[in-house]
Amino acid sequence: MLIGVPKEIKNHEYRVGLTPSSVREMCAHGHQVIVETMAGDGIGCSDDDYIAAGGQVVGTAAEIFSRAEMIIKVKEPQASEYAQLREGQLLFTYLHLAPDAAQTEGLVKSGATCIAYETITDKRGGLPLLAPMSEVAGRMSIQVGATALQKANGGCGMLLGGVPGVAPAKVVVIGGGVVGTNAARMAIGLGADVTVLDRSLERIAYLDDVFGPAMKTLFATVDATEKLVLEADLVIGAVLVPGAAAPKLIKREQLSAMKKGSVIVDVAIDQGGCFETSKATTHADPTYIVDDVVHYCVANMPGAVARTSTFALNHATLPFALALANKGWKQACADDAHLLAGLNVHAGKVTYKAVADALGYDYTDPKSLLG
């Protein structure tokens, strides 16, 4: 199969779909890989590195999209990219379609087969291609939240861990999954007063076993969530409904009752955000203020630490990418129900129910497409 890797064009997105090591692996299985020039510069990998791995470097994204049978990316295709997709072409990347009507329409019109990293599952019910970026985003959320708390950045001027004789910041993490667990680990390490909210008693018990008295846990009722958020200095939104739009857990009217100079980091912004006042921002302009509350809502947080993120992501995506290249999407999905769960759009049909429901499309069961 001829595989194409374009340079990412989303604002301050430095990750790349395949590392040179992954290109070498693809070539070892008999595939050809074309990579847009400078696609790996953001992770410290040159065109020469890709050539040494067996890839071919080409000058433009247009050549990638026109020639490749499978496109491997990191972020969802931007308008200029999905306009170049064609019928029968395979796209393998993060999509996050439920809150993105324009992209969904573009992919449907293209006729391409689009498999989303974030909805591929595993035998434990996890999301193995989302997990590495969730780990990065969870850890980053505390880093950026601590910076946003500084007075010069609009925050209340509080040091996350405090100092002897001065209380630490109160950090509330809504959601105890991969993002929330990693956020809690970082916040505890910095000495913050940390509480995690979740609706799964099994997950709460797990977190209690892992962190012990260093962290508090609470069952996430509406009342408990509101009480903690209004007392918090830093709130991390870490909720996830796989493939669907994130629920709006904090309403606009509640925001005005939060502490002046408190900070919200909405890691769920890729799926629309879990605060009613959330809107996607970029690394170039990451924050805004509503009712004296600082909002950090960057939609591609891991792109800021592109090298770490790209290598971690490639470790997770490569086995699936190889299966798609070796077998073709139909046979690969027939052989692996977890990969089939990643199929979101095919030949003008929406094949992921949460996306169809969110955006008003007719739903096509992906199993019906396998023959």
XYZ file of C-alpha atoms in Angstrom:
371
model
C 0.000 0.000 0.000
C 1.126 3.570 -0.666
C 0.927 5.498 2.614
C 1.058 9.283 2.853
C 2.098 11.438 5.805
C 1.317 15.151 5.372
C 2.715 17.909 7.554
C 0.174 18.965 10.192
C -1.302 22.420 9.595
C -3.430 23.040 12.694
C -2.272 26.019 14.759
C 0.984 25.169 16.581
C 0.608 21.460 15.831
C 4.087 19.966 15.599
C 3.325 16.259 15.855
C 3.532 13.960 12.834
C 1.592 10.847 11.836
C 4.597 8.514 11.526
C 8.083 8.684 13.026
C 11.051 7.509 10.938
C 11.060 4.281 12.954
C 7.411 3.670 12.044
C 8.174 4.411 8.383
C 10.950 1.814 8.477
C 8.491 -0.698 9.948
C 5.984 0.006 7.179
C 8.652 -0.408 4.521
C 9.814 -3.657 6.105
C 6.297 -5.004 5.491
C 6.536 -4.132 1.802
C 4.689 -0.802 1.811
C 5.736 2.537 0.336
C 5.629 5.718 2.420
C 5.663 9.276 1.105
C 6.230 12.073 3.619
C 5.738 15.783 3.066
C 8.958 17.729 3.398
C 9.625 19.076 6.916
C 6.728 17.040 8.347
C 8.957 15.781 11.160
C 10.801 19.018 11.934
C 8.630 19.659 14.989
C 9.810 16.447 16.648
C 13.434 16.806 15.632
C 13.300 14.401 12.666
C 14.663 15.651 9.358
C 13.800 14.709 5.782
C 17.082 12.774 5.715
C 15.885 10.688 8.678
C 12.779 9.677 6.738
C 14.783 8.911 3.609
C 17.191 6.757 5.649
C 14.163 4.857 6.998
C 13.043 4.021 3.458
C 10.506 6.782 2.913
C 10.237 9.188 -0.002
C 10.026 12.913 0.729
C 7.720 14.985 -1.482
C 7.294 18.721 -1.742
C 3.610 19.350 -1.108
C 0.598 18.071 0.806
C -1.322 18.063 -2.473
C 0.955 15.333 -3.790
C 0.410 13.298 -0.610
C -3.376 13.518 -0.900
C -3.435 12.865 -4.637
C -1.172 9.792 -4.561
C -1.591 8.001 -1.238
C -4.014 5.137 -0.667
C -3.925 5.689 3.095
C -3.343 9.032 4.828
C -1.935 8.845 8.361
C -2.184 12.047 10.410
C -2.446 13.177 14.011
C -5.102 15.891 14.136
C -8.434 15.999 12.364
C -8.195 17.170 8.748
C -8.670 20.880 8.298
C -11.004 22.212 5.595
C -8.270 22.401 2.967
C -7.313 18.803 3.737
C -10.683 17.054 3.761
C -11.456 18.832 0.481
C -8.620 16.789 -1.060
C -9.806 13.389 0.193
C -11.385 11.128 -2.411
C -13.628 8.109 -2.688
C -11.843 4.885 -1.777
C -9.050 6.644 0.127
C -8.378 5.636 3.730
C -7.849 8.256 6.464
C -6.409 7.186 9.824
C -6.186 9.945 12.452
C -7.951 11.617 15.367
C -11.332 12.933 14.188
C -13.502 14.022 17.172
C -16.514 14.384 14.893
C -19.427 14.751 17.324
C -18.905 18.488 17.988
C -17.636 19.228 14.457
C -20.451 19.376 11.916
C -18.327 20.988 9.194
C -15.642 18.328 9.257
C -18.203 15.530 9.366
C -19.981 16.957 6.318
C -16.658 17.256 4.502
C -15.696 13.656 5.226
C -19.127 12.379 4.215
C -18.943 14.283 0.924
C -15.427 13.011 0.209
C -16.528 9.369 0.016
C -13.381 8.371 1.926
C -13.110 5.707 4.610
C -12.272 7.450 7.887
C -11.056 5.591 10.978
C -10.720 7.579 14.194
C -7.992 6.880 16.716
C -10.209 7.979 19.604
C -12.968 5.376 19.152
C -10.810 2.272 18.664
C -11.282 0.042 21.700
C -9.472 -2.789 23.466
C -10.580 -5.985 25.188
C -10.767 -4.214 28.562
C -13.116 -1.556 27.223
C -10.368 1.048 27.084
C -9.379 3.444 24.302
C -5.768 2.491 23.572
C -5.067 5.148 20.945
C -6.548 7.923 23.054
C -4.761 6.849 26.229
C -1.218 8.073 25.427
C -2.437 11.552 24.508
C -4.737 11.567 27.528
C -1.713 10.843 29.697
C 0.125 13.782 28.151
C -2.881 16.131 28.348
C -3.590 15.145 31.956
C -0.050 15.913 33.032
C 0.050 19.100 30.983
C -3.236 20.327 32.470
C -1.593 20.920 35.831
C 1.447 22.531 34.237
C -0.642 25.017 32.230
C -3.116 25.478 35.071
C -0.333 26.429 37.479
C 0.935 28.979 34.951
C -2.555 30.421 34.420
C -2.926 30.911 38.194
C -0.105 33.458 38.109
C -1.371 37.010 38.509
C 0.246 38.245 35.296
C -1.745 35.612 33.384
C -5.105 36.590 34.862
C -5.102 34.170 37.785
C -5.428 34.881 41.470
C -1.673 34.820 42.049
C -1.504 31.494 43.880
C 1.372 29.009 43.924
C -0.094 25.574 43.317
C 1.739 23.843 46.154
C 1.838 26.769 48.545
C 4.810 27.204 50.902
C 5.264 26.437 54.613
C 2.682 28.463 56.479
C 0.596 29.203 53.371
C -2.125 26.816 52.162
C -1.757 25.148 48.752
C -4.218 25.636 45.919
C -7.381 23.543 45.833
C -7.421 21.447 42.665
C -10.629 19.700 41.580
C -10.433 17.094 38.818
C -13.780 16.171 37.237
C -13.359 12.647 35.894
C -11.058 9.933 37.197
C -10.056 8.297 33.913
C -6.671 8.471 32.230
C -6.645 12.289 32.002
C -7.874 12.737 35.557
C -5.493 10.195 37.045
C -2.480 11.813 35.404
C -3.635 15.296 36.373
C -4.061 14.174 39.975
C -0.609 12.574 40.022
C 1.033 15.814 38.868
C -0.980 18.029 41.212
C -0.193 15.824 44.202
C 3.477 15.854 43.251
C 3.431 19.660 43.368
C 1.838 19.656 46.804
C -1.691 20.803 45.884
C -4.884 19.925 47.780
C -6.451 17.503 45.271
C -9.974 16.087 44.964
C -11.137 13.831 42.112
C -14.801 13.394 41.216
C -16.089 10.359 39.335
C -19.347 8.439 38.897
C -17.785 4.979 38.923
C -17.429 3.492 42.388
C -14.959 0.984 40.973
C -12.790 3.812 39.642
C -13.043 5.745 42.918
C -11.894 2.654 44.819
C -8.972 2.242 42.392
C -7.875 5.850 42.842
C -8.116 5.536 46.604
C -5.918 2.430 46.491
C -3.340 4.130 44.260
C -3.097 7.522 45.957
C -4.302 6.821 49.496
C -4.646 9.837 51.804
C -2.644 12.082 49.429
C -5.866 12.673 47.481
C -9.581 12.919 48.251
C -12.256 11.269 46.104
C -15.965 12.009 45.879
C -18.887 10.542 43.975
C -19.792 13.044 41.259
C -23.307 14.178 42.072
C -24.483 17.543 40.776
C -24.399 18.897 44.333
C -20.892 17.636 45.131
C -19.525 18.879 41.810
C -20.961 22.366 42.237
C -19.776 22.686 45.845
C -16.202 21.685 45.017
C -15.957 23.772 41.856
C -17.091 26.911 43.665
C -14.354 26.387 46.271
C -11.618 25.447 43.798
C -8.640 27.441 42.620
C -7.997 25.133 39.634
C -10.587 22.895 37.945
C -9.595 20.237 35.419
C -12.359 19.060 33.072
C -11.446 15.441 32.325
C -14.733 13.802 31.363
C -15.126 11.599 28.303
C -18.047 9.935 26.564
C -16.313 7.923 23.800
C -16.999 9.440 20.401
C -19.768 11.705 21.701
C -19.945 15.360 22.696
C -18.819 16.022 26.256
C -21.604 16.769 28.775
C -21.804 20.362 30.033
C -21.220 19.859 33.738
C -20.672 23.481 34.820
C -23.306 25.941 33.658
C -22.856 29.599 32.795
C -24.668 30.810 35.917
C -22.430 28.729 38.184
C -19.299 30.324 36.750
C -20.074 33.733 38.239
C -20.031 32.183 41.722
C -16.512 30.749 41.287
C -13.517 32.408 42.924
C -12.153 35.473 41.163
C -8.913 34.477 39.446
C -9.640 30.749 39.535
C -8.692 28.676 36.495
C -10.505 26.131 34.336
C -8.533 23.749 32.103
C -10.980 21.967 29.810
C -9.197 18.884 28.481
C -12.522 17.700 27.027
C -12.531 20.583 24.527
C -11.764 18.220 21.612
C -15.224 16.795 22.220
C -16.850 20.200 22.694
C -15.829 20.873 26.288
C -17.478 20.109 29.624
C -18.051 23.715 30.737
C -20.825 25.757 29.164
C -18.454 28.707 28.681
C -15.736 26.662 26.956
C -14.662 27.477 23.405
C -11.657 26.051 21.616
C -8.452 28.084 21.778
C -4.972 27.644 20.310
C -1.432 27.495 21.623
C -0.928 30.949 20.110
C -3.736 32.407 22.253
C -4.559 29.747 24.837
C -6.680 31.537 27.447
C -9.587 33.916 27.828
C -11.506 35.208 30.843
C -15.229 34.969 31.596
C -16.549 36.381 34.893
C -12.980 36.707 36.209
C -12.366 32.973 35.638
C -9.441 32.060 33.385
C -10.308 29.449 30.741
C -7.587 27.321 29.101
C -9.231 25.391 26.265
C -6.515 24.453 23.769
C -7.848 21.739 21.479
C -4.501 20.089 20.756
C -2.703 20.313 24.091
C -0.205 17.469 23.451
C 1.028 19.312 20.350
C 3.007 21.582 22.678
C 5.221 18.648 23.673
C 5.314 17.225 20.174
C 8.298 14.904 20.449
C 7.066 13.089 23.552
C 3.526 12.964 22.173
C 4.432 11.695 18.705
C 6.578 8.819 19.907
C 4.009 7.812 22.541
C 1.203 7.953 19.964
C 3.133 5.965 17.345
C 3.701 3.139 19.812
C -0.081 2.811 20.069
C -1.124 3.446 16.455
C 1.514 1.445 14.577
C 0.008 -2.056 15.066
C -3.355 -0.835 13.750
C -1.770 1.078 10.869
C 0.143 -2.039 9.869
C -3.017 -4.144 9.987
C -4.818 -1.658 7.732
C -1.915 -1.553 5.280
C -1.306 -5.306 5.268
C -4.930 -6.411 4.920
C -6.888 -3.411 3.657
C -9.438 -1.707 5.890
C -12.276 -4.175 5.284
C -10.363 -7.344 6.154
C -8.512 -5.653 9.024
C -11.809 -4.505 10.537
C -13.427 -7.897 9.956
C -10.551 -9.519 11.843
C -10.573 -7.036 14.725
C -13.798 -5.736 16.247
C -11.808 -3.164 18.230
C -10.457 -1.639 15.017
C -13.947 -1.735 13.504
C -15.082 0.457 16.423
C -12.840 3.149 14.964
C -14.744 3.346 11.668
C -16.652 6.656 11.779
C -17.349 7.438 8.106
C -17.335 5.268 4.972
C -18.415 6.103 1.417
C -20.745 8.887 2.464
C -22.227 7.049 5.444
C -21.771 7.793 9.170
C -20.843 4.539 10.880
C -20.412 5.643 14.502
C -23.709 5.945 16.352
C -22.756 8.711 18.787
C -21.684 10.907 15.866
C -24.831 10.148 13.860
C -27.011 10.924 16.876
C -25.163 14.145 17.719
C -25.274 15.559 14.197
C -28.529 14.151 12.815
C -27.179 11.657 10.283
C -28.659 8.276 9.516
C -26.576 5.620 11.250
C -25.078 2.742 9.287
C -23.913 -0.267 11.283
C -20.266 -0.772 10.290
C -20.710 -4.557 10.443
C -23.098 -4.289 7.501
C -20.235 -3.002 5.346
C -17.969 -5.988 5.816
C -19.889 -8.400 3.586
